[in-house]
GROMACS .gro file of C-alpha atoms in nm:
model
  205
    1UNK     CA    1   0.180  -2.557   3.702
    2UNK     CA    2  -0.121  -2.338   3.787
    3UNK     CA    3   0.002  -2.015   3.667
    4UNK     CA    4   0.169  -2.142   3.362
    5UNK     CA    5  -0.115  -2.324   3.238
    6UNK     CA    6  -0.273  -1.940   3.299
    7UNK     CA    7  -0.007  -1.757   3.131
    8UNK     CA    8  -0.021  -2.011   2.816
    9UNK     CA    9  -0.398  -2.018   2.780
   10UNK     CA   10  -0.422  -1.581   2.796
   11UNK     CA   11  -0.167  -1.606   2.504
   12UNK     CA   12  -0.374  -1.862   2.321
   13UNK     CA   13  -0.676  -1.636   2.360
   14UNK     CA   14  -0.520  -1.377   2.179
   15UNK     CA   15  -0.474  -1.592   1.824
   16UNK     CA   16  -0.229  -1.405   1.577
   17UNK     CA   17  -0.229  -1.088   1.708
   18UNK     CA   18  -0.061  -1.143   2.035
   19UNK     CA   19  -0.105  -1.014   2.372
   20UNK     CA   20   0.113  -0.778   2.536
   21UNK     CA   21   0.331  -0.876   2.833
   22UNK     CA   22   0.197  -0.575   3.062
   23UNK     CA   23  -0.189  -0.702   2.991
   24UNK     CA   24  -0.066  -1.049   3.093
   25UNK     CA   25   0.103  -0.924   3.395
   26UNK     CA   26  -0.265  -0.718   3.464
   27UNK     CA   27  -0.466  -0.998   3.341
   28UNK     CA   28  -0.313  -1.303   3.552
   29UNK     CA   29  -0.238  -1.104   3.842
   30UNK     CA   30   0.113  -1.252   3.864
   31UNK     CA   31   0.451  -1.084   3.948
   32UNK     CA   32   0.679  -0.966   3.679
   33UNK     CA   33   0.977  -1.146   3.794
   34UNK     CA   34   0.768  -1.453   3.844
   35UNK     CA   35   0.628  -1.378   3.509
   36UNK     CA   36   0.947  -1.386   3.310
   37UNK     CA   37   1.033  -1.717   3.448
   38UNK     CA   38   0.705  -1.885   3.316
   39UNK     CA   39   0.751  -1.692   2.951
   40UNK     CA   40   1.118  -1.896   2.937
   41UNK     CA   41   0.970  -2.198   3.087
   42UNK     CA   42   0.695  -2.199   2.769
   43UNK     CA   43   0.948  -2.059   2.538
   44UNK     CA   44   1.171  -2.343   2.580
   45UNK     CA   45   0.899  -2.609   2.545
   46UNK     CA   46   0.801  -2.429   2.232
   47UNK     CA   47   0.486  -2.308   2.335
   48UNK     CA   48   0.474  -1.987   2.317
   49UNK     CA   49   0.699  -1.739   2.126
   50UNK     CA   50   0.828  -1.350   2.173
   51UNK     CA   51   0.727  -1.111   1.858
   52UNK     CA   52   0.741  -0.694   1.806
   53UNK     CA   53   0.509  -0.525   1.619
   54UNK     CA   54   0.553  -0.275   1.363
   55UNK     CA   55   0.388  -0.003   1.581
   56UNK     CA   56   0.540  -0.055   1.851
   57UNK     CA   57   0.898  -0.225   1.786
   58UNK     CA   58   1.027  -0.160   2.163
   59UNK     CA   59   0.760  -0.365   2.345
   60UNK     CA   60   0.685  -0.742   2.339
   61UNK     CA   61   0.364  -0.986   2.208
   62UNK     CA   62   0.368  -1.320   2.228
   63UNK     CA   63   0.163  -1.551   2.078
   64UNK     CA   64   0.121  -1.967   2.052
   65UNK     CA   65   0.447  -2.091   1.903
   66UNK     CA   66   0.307  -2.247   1.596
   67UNK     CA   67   0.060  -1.929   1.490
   68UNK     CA   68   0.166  -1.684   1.185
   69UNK     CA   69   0.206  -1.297   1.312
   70UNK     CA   70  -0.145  -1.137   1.174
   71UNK     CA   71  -0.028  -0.822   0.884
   72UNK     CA   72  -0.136  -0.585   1.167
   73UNK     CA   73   0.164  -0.668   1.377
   74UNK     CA   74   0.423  -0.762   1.080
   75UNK     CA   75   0.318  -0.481   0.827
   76UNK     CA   76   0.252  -0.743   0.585
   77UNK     CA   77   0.440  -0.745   0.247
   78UNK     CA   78   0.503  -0.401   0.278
   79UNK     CA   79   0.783  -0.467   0.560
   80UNK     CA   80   1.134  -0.636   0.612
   81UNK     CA   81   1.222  -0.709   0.987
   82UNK     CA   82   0.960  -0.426   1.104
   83UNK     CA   83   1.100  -0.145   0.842
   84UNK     CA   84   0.875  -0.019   0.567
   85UNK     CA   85   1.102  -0.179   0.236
   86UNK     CA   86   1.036   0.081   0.000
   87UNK     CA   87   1.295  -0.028  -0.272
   88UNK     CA   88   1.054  -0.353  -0.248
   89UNK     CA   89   0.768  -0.164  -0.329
   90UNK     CA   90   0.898   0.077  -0.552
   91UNK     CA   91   1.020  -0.236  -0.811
   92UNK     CA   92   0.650  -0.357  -0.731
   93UNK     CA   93   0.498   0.005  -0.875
   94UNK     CA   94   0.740  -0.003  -1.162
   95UNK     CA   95   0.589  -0.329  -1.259
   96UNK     CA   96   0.273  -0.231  -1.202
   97UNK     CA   97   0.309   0.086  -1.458
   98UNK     CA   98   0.422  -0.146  -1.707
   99UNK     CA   99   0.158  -0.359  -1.698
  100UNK     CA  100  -0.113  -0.050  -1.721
  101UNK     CA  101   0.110   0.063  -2.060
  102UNK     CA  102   0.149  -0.229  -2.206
  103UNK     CA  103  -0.105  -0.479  -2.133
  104UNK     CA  104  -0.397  -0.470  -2.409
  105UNK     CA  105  -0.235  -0.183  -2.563
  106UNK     CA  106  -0.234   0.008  -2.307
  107UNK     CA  107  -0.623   0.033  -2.366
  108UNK     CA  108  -0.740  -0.076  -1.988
  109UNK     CA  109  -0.608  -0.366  -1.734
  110UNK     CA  110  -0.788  -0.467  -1.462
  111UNK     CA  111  -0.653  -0.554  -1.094
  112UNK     CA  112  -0.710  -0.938  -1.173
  113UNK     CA  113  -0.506  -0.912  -1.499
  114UNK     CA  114  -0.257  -0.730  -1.303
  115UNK     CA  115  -0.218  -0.951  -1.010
  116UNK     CA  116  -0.181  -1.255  -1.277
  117UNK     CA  117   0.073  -1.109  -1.426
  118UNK     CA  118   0.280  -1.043  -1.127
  119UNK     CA  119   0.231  -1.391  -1.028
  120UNK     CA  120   0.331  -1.512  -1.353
  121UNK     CA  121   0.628  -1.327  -1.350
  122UNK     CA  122   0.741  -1.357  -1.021
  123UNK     CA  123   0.847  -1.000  -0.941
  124UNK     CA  124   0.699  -1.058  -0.521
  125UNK     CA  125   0.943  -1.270  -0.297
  126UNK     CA  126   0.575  -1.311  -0.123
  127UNK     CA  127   0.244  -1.395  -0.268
  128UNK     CA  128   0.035  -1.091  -0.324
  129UNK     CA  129  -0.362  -1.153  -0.283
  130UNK     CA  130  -0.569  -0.886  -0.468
  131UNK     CA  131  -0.598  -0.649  -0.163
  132UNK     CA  132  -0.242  -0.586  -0.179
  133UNK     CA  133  -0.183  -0.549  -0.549
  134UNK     CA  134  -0.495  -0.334  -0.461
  135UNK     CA  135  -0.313  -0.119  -0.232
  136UNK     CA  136  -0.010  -0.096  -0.520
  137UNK     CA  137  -0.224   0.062  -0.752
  138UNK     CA  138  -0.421   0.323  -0.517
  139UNK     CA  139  -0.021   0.488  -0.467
  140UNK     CA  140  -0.017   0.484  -0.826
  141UNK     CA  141  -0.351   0.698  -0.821
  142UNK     CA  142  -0.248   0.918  -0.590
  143UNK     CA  143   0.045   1.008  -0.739
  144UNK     CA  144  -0.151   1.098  -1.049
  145UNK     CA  145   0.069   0.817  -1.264
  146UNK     CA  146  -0.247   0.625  -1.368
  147UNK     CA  147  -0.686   0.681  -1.344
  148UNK     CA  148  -0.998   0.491  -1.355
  149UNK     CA  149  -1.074   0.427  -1.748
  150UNK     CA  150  -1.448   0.277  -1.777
  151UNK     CA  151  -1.457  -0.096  -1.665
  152UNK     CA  152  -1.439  -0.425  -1.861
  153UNK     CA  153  -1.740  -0.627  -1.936
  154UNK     CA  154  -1.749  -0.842  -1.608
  155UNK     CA  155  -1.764  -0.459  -1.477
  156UNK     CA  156  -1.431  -0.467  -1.347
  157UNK     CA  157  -1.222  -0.136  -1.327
  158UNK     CA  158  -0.973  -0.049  -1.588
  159UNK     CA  159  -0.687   0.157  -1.525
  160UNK     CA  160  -0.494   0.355  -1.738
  161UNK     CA  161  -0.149   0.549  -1.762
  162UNK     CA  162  -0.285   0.913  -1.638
  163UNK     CA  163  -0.250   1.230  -1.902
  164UNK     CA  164   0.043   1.411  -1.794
  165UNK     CA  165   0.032   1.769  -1.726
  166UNK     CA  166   0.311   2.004  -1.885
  167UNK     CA  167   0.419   2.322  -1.788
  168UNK     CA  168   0.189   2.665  -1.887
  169UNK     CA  169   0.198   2.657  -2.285
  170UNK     CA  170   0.391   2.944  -2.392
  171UNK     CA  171   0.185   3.223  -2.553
  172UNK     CA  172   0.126   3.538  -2.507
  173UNK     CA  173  -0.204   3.693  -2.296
  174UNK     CA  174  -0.323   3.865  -2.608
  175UNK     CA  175  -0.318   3.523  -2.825
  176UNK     CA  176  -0.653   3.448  -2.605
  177UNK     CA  177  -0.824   3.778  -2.660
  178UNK     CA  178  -1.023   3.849  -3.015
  179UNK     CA  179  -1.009   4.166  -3.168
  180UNK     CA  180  -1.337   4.254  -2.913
  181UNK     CA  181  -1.174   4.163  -2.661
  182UNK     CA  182  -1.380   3.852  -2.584
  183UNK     CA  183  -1.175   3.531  -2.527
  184UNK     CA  184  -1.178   3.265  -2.810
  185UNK     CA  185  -1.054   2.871  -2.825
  186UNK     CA  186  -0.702   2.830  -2.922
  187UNK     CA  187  -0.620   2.455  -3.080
  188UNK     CA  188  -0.217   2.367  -3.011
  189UNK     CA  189   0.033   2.205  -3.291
  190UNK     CA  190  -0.024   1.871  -3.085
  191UNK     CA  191  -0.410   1.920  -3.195
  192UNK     CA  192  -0.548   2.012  -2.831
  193UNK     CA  193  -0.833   2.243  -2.833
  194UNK     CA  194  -0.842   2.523  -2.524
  195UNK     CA  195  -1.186   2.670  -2.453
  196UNK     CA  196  -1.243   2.960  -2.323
  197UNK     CA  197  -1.194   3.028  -1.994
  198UNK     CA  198  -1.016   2.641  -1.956
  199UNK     CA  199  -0.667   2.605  -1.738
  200UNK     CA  200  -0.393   2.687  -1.971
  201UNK     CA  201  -0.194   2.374  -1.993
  202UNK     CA  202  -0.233   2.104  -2.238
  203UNK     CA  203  -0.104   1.737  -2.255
  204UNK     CA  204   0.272   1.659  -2.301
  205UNK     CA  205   0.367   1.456  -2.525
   0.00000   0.00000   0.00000
């Protein structure tokens, strides 16, 4: 069949991202209803197989039945059955923060060391590459829960739990001012110095 033959080899173009049904319609020129018959005639034979994409769940791809979905149109780890599983990647950050406190003392890890040790422990259902456990530790950044600390000696970054911020230290305006009126340093029971002019909060413990 002419048209099938068509149909199959637009869809093998495509690779692992799929083509859409409308651009197959466009592309061979051939009648939706006409269309739909050849998708279950190569469905059937296993050919060819129907996928949604996580941008566009209400429309159709398909793609050569023996291909793996690209992470463009799945979502990657990141997604269950096209829905963004956040309690998946939440238990992913957790482990992630306690591998920054407690790995090497809490001194430094590195993005290898951390990816290791989520493989060694087995805390993905999937198989992270370092992109992803990448991606993990930029939301930790972001959310100010760990920094950049220097890098190791292969020159590989180190991250750290971040400083946490308390609320304003509670003095008084006056405790800032010398008798001249001219601000001075104050140093806090938890042995943080304030300089002049510096944002008044310190460190929590």
């Amino acid at each position: 069949d002419v048209a099938a033959r068509m149909v199959y080899q637009l869809i093998e173009k495509a690779g692992n991202k799929g083509i859409w049904t409308k651009d197959i319609r466009i592309q061979s020129n051939i009648q939706q209803q006409a269309l739909n018959k050849i998708f279950k005639k190569l469905e059937d034979r296993r050919l060819i197989k129907p996928i949604k994409a996580v941008t566009a769940k209400a429309k159709k791809l398909y793609m050569v039945y023996d291909l793996q979905p690209a992470k463009e149109i799945t979502g990657g780890p990141w997604y269950t059955e096209l829905e963004f599983d956040h309690e998946f990647v939440s238990e992913l950050r957790t482990f992630v923060m306690m591998c920054v406190r407690k790995m090497n003392g809490g001194k430094g890890v590195s993005l290898k060391e951390i990816a290791n040790k989520m493989k060694e422990a087995n805390v993905s259902r999937v198989e992270l590459n370092l992109t992803e456990v990448q991606q993990l530790v930029q939301t930790l950044a972001f959310d100010y829960m760990i920094e950049h600390n220097g890098t190791n000696l292969n020159g590989e970054a180190l991250f750290v739990a971040a400083r946490r911020c308390s609320s304003c230290c509670e003095f008084k305006w006056w405790e800032v001012l010398d008798d001249d009126f001219h601000f001075r340093d104050i140093r806090f029971e938890d042995g943080v110095l304030l300089s002049k002019h510096e944002p008044h909060h310190h460190t929590a413990s």
